[in-house]
Coordinates of C-alpha atoms in Angstrom, one line a residue:
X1 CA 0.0 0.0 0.0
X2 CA 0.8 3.5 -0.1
X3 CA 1.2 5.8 2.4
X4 CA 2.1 9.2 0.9
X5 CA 0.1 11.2 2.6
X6 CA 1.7 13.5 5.8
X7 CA -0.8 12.8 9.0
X8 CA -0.4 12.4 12.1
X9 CA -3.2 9.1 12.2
X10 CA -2.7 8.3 15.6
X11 CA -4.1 12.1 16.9
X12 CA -6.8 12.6 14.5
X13 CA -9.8 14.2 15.7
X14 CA -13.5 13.5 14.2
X15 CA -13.4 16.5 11.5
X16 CA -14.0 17.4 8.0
X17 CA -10.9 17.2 6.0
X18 CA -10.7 18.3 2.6
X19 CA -9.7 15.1 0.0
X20 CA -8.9 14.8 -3.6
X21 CA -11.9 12.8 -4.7
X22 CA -15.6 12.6 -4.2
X23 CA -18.8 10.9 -6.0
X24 CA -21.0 12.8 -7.8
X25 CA -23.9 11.8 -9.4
X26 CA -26.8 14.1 -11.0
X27 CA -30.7 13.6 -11.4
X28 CA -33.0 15.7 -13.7
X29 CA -36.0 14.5 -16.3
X30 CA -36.6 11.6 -14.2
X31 CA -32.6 9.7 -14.2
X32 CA -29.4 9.8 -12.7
X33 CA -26.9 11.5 -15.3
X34 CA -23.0 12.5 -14.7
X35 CA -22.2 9.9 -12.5
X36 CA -18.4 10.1 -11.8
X37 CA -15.6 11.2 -9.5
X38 CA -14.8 14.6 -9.3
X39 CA -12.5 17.1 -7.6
X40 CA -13.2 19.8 -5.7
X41 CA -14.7 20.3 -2.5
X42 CA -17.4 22.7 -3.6
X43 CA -20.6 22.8 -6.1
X44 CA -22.6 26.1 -7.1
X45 CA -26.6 25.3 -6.6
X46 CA -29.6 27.6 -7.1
X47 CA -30.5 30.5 -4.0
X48 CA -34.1 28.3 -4.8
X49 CA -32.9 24.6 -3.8
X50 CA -35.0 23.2 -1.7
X51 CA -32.6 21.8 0.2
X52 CA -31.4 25.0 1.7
X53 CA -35.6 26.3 2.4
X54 CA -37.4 23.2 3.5
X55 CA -34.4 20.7 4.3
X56 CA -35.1 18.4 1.7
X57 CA -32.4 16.4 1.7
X58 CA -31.1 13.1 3.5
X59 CA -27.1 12.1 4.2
X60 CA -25.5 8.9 5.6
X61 CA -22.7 7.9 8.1
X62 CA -20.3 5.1 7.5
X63 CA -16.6 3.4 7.7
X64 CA -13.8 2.1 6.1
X65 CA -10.8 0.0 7.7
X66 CA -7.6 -0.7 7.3
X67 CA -6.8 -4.3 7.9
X68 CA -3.2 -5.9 9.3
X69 CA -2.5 -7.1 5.9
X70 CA -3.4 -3.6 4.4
X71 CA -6.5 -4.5 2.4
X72 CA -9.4 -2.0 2.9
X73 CA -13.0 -2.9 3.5
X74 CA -16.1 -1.0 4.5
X75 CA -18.7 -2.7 7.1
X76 CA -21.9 -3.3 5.8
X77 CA -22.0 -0.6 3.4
X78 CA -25.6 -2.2 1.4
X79 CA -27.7 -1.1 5.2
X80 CA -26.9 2.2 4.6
X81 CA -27.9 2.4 1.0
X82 CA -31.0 1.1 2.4
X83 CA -31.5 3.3 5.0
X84 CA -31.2 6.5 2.6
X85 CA -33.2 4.9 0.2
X86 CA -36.2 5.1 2.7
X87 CA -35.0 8.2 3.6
X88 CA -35.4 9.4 0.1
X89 CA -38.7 8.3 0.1
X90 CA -39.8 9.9 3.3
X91 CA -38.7 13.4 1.8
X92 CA -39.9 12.8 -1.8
X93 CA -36.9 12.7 -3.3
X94 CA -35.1 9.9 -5.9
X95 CA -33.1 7.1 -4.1
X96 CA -29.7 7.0 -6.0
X97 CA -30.1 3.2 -6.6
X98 CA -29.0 0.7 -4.1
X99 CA -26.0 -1.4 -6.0
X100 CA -25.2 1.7 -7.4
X101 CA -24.6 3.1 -3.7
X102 CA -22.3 0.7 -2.9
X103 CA -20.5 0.7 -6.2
X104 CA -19.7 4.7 -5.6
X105 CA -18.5 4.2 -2.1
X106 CA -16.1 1.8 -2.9
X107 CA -14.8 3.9 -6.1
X108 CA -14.7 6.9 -3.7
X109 CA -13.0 5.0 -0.8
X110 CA -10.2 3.8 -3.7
X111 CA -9.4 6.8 -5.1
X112 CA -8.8 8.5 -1.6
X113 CA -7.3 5.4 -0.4
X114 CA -3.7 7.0 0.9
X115 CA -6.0 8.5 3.0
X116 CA -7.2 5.5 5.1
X117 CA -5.3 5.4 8.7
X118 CA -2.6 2.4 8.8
X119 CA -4.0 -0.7 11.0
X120 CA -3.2 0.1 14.5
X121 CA -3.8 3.7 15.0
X122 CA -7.4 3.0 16.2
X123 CA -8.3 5.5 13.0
X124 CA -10.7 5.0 9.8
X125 CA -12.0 6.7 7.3
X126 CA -15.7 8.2 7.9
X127 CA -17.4 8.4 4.6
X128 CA -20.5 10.5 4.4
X129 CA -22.9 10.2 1.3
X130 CA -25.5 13.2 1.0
X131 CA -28.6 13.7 -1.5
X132 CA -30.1 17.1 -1.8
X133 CA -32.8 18.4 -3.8
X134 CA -31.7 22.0 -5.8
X135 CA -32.6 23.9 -8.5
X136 CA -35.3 26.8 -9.0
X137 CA -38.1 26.4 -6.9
X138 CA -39.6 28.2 -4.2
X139 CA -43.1 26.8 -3.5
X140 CA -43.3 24.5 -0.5
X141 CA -42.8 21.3 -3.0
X142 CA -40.2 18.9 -3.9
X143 CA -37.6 19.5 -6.1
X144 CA -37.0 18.6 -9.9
X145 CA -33.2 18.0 -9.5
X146 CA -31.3 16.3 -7.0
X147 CA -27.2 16.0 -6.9
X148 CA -25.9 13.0 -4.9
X149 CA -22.5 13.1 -3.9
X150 CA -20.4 11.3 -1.7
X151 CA -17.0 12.3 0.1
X152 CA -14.5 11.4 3.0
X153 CA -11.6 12.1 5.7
X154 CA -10.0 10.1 8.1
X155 CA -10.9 10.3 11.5
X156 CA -10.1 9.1 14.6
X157 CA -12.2 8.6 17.8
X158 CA -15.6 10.7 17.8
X159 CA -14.7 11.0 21.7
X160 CA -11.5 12.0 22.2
X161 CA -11.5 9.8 25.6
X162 CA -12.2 6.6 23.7
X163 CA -13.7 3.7 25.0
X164 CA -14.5 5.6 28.3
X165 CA -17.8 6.0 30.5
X166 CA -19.1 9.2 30.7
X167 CA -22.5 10.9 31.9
X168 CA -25.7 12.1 30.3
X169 CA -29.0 14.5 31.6
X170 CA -32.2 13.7 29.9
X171 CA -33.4 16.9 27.9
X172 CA -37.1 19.0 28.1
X173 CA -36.4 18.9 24.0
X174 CA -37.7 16.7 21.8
X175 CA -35.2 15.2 18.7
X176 CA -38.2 14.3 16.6
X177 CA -42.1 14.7 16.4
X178 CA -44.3 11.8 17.0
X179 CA -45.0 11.0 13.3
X180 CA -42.4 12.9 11.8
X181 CA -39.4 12.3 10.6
X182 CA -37.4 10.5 13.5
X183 CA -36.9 7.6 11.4
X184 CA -35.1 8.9 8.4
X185 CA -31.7 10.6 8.3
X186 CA -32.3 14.0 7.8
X187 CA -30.6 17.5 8.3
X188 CA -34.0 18.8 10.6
X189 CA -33.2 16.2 13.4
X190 CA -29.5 17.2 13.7
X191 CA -29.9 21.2 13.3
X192 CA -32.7 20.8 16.4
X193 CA -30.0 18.9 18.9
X194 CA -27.4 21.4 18.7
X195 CA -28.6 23.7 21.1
X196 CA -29.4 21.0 23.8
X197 CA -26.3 19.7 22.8
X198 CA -24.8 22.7 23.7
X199 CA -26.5 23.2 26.5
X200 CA -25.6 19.1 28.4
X201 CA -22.0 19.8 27.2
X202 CA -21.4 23.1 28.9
X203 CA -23.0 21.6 32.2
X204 CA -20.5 18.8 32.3
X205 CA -22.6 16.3 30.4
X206 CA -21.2 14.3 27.2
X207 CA -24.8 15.0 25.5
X208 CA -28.8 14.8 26.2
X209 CA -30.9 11.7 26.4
X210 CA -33.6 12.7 24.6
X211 CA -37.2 11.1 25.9
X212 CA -40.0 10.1 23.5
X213 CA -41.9 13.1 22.4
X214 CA -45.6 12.0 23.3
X215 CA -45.2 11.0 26.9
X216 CA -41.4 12.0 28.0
X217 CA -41.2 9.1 29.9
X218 CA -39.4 6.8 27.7
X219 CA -36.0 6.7 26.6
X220 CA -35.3 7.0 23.2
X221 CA -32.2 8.2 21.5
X222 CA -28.2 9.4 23.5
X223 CA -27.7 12.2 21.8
X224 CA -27.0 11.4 17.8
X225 CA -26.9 7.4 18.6
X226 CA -29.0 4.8 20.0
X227 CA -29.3 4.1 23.9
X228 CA -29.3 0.2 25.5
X229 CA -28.6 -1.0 28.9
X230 CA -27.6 -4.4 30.7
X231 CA -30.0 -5.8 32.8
X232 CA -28.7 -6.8 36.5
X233 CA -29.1 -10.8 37.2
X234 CA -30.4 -11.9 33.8
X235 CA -27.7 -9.9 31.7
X236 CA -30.3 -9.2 28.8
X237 CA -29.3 -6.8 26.5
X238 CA -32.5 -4.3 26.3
X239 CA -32.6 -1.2 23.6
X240 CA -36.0 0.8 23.0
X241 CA -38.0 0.8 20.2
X242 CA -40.2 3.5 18.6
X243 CA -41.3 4.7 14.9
X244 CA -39.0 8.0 15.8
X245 CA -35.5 6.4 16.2
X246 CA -32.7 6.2 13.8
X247 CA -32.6 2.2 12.8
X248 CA -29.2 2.0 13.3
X249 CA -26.6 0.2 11.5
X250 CA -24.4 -0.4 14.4
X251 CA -27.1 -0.8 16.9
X252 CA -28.4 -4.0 14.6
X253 CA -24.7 -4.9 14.2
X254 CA -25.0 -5.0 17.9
X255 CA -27.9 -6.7 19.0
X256 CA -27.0 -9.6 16.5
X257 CA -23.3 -9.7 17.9
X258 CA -24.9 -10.1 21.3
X259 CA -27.1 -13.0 20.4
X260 CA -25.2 -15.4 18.4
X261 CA -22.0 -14.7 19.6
X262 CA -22.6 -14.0 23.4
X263 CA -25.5 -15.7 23.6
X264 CA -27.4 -13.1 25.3
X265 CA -31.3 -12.2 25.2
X266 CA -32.1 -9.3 23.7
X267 CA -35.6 -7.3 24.3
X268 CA -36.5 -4.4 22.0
X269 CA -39.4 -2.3 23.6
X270 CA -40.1 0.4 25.7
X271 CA -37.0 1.8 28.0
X272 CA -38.8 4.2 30.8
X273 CA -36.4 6.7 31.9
X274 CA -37.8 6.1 36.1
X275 CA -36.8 2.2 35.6
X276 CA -33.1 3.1 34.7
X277 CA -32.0 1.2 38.2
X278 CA -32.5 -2.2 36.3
X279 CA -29.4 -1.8 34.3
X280 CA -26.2 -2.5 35.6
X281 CA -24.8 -1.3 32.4
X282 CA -25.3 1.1 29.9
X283 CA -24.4 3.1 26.4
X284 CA -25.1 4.6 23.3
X285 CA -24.3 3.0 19.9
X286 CA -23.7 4.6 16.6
X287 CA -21.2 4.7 13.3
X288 CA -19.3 7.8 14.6
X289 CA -18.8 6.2 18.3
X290 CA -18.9 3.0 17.8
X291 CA -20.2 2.2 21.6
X292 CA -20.0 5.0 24.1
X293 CA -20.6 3.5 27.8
X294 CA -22.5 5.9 29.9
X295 CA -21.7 5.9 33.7
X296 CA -24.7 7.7 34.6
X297 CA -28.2 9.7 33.6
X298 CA -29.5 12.5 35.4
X299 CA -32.6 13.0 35.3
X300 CA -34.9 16.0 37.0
X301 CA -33.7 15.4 40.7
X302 CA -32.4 11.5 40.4
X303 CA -29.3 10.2 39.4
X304 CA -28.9 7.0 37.9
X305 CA -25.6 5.1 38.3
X306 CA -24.2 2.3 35.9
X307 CA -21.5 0.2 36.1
X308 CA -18.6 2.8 37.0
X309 CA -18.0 6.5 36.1
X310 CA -14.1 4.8 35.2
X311 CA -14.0 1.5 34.1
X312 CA -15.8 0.2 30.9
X313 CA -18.1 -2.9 31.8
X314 CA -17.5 -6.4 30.9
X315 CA -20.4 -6.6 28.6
X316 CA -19.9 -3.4 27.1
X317 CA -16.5 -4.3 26.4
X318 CA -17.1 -7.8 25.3
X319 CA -19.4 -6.1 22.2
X320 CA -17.2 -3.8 21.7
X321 CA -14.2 -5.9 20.8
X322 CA -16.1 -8.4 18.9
X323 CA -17.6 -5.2 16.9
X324 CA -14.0 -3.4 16.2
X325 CA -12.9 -6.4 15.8
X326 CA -14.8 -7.5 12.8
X327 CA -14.4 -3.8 11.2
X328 CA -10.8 -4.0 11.1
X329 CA -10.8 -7.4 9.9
X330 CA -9.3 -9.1 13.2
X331 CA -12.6 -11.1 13.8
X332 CA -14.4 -13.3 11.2
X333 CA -17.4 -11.2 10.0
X334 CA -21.1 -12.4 9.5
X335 CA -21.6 -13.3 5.6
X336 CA -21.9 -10.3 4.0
X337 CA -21.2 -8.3 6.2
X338 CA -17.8 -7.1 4.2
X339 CA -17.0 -5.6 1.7
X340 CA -13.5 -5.2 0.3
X341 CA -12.0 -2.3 -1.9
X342 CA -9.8 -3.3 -4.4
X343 CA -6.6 -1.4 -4.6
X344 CA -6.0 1.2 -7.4

């Protein structure tokens, strides 16, 4: 492999970086049209996109790894092309086809490929695919062009601590409306978060738990990632459920991980936030974190303690290393879960 590139991999932070290559693809008159690399960080679009009035427009999250032997693969790259095509379709907009998808990632991750972190420096490249509805329009309607594009950086941990517990507050804000649009990747639910964000991070807090809209009595989301907790005694790996979370990739990954590799039960259902004391542990999961373990939630005047405000617990950890461990190629991976870039 090459490695021509002068980074310091094992002190990245999670930020943009500006690469040589990116996907772009182009939709108009009812098909996809231009579909190619191209250089060049920026693209002019019309002051009427509806992208930039009404926030039609749906992105993606995911990884590639560096392996020991150098080969590059990204981890389940066909769920997210999934997920954006229903996306897509909750905000009226053209999926950019599904094999497709897939076929532009890997062509994007090749052609940046100096720029995925050596094996060992606990790195990756985060890859972010976007679709956004443009040209002139101003009525409250969808659009009648569309550029898809897709572009990366290397990053390392999206919590500089790592692998290390830390605590949350529940918010009064709500991510998503019952109904709306909690289930698709879209900007709205990101640009809404920022300010209790904000808010939990100045106070000490790693970010909000955010509580299910209609009642605020369940759990339902750990900031941008999905929440599940370790019962005490039975060890069952519980994670809520609701037609307002983010189906997440990793949180899937997860849930399979823990049943057929360490055997545990798994319940998806309601998580109330005053029944917290059945867990012993606790964290979020997502593509940028991985697994963050959270020591403790706060919520109005009670505090709710998991396994340690230090130490990582053995569950946690046990998922975690089988996880990483299939992304960077240490661990045999589920069938087709994998797939590999071929080198340039």
């Amino acid at each position: 492999m090459t490695m021509s590139v002068n980074i310091d991999w094992n002190n990245l932070g999670f930020a943009y970086m500006d690469l040589p290559y990116r996907w772009r693809a182009y939709w108009k008159d009812g098909e996809w049209y231009k579909e190619g690399l191209e250089e060049g960080k920026t693209f002019p679009i019309a002051e009427g996109a509806p992208a930039l009035h009404y926030g039609q427009e749906a992105f993606e999250g995911l990884k590639a790894y560096r392996r020991k032997d150098g080969q590059i693969q990204l981890f389940r790259p066909d769920q997210n092309a999934k997920r954006m095509a229903n996306s897509a379709e909750r905000m009226l907009m053209p999926a950019y086809p599904e094999e497709k998808f897939v076929e532009a990632v890997v062509k994007t991750v090749q052609a940046n490929a100096d720029y995925v972190p050596p094996y060992g420096s606990g790195a990756s490249m985060y890859i972010r695919p976007l679709l956004i509805g443009v040209g002139d329009n101003i009525g409250v309607s969808p659009a009648k062009e569309y550029i898809f594009t897709i572009f990366t950086m290397p990053v390392g941990p999206y919590y500089r601590d790592g692998l290390a517990p830390m605590p949350f507050v529940t918010s009064k804000y709500d991510r998503a409306a019952p109904y709306g649009t909690g289930a698709s990747k879209v900007g709205g639910n990101y640009g809404g978060s920022l300010l209790p964000g904000e808010k939990a991070k100045k106070a000490g807090y790693g970010d909000v738990v955010y509580l299910d809209p209609a009642t605020h009595t369940k759990i339902e989301e750990v900031g941008s990632a999905n929440f599940y907790g370790i019962e005490k005694d039975t060890n069952k790996f519980v994670t809520p459920k609701s037609p307002s979370i983010l189906p997440s990739i990793t949180k899937y990954s997860i849930i399979h991980l823990a049943k057929e590799r360490l055997g545990l039960e798994v319940e998806e259902g309601d998580v109330y936030v005053d029944e917290l004391d059945r867990f012993a542990e606790a964290g979020a999961m997502g593509t940028a974190a991985v697994i963050s373990p959270v020591s403790r939630i706060d919520h109005g005047d009670r505090s709710y303690k998991f396994y340690s405000d230090k130490e990582v617990g053995p569950i946690t950890q046990k998922l975690y290393d089988e996880l990483v461990g299939i992304q960077y190629g240490d661990i045999e991976a589920p069938e087709g879960w994998i797939v590999e870039v071929p080198e340039k």
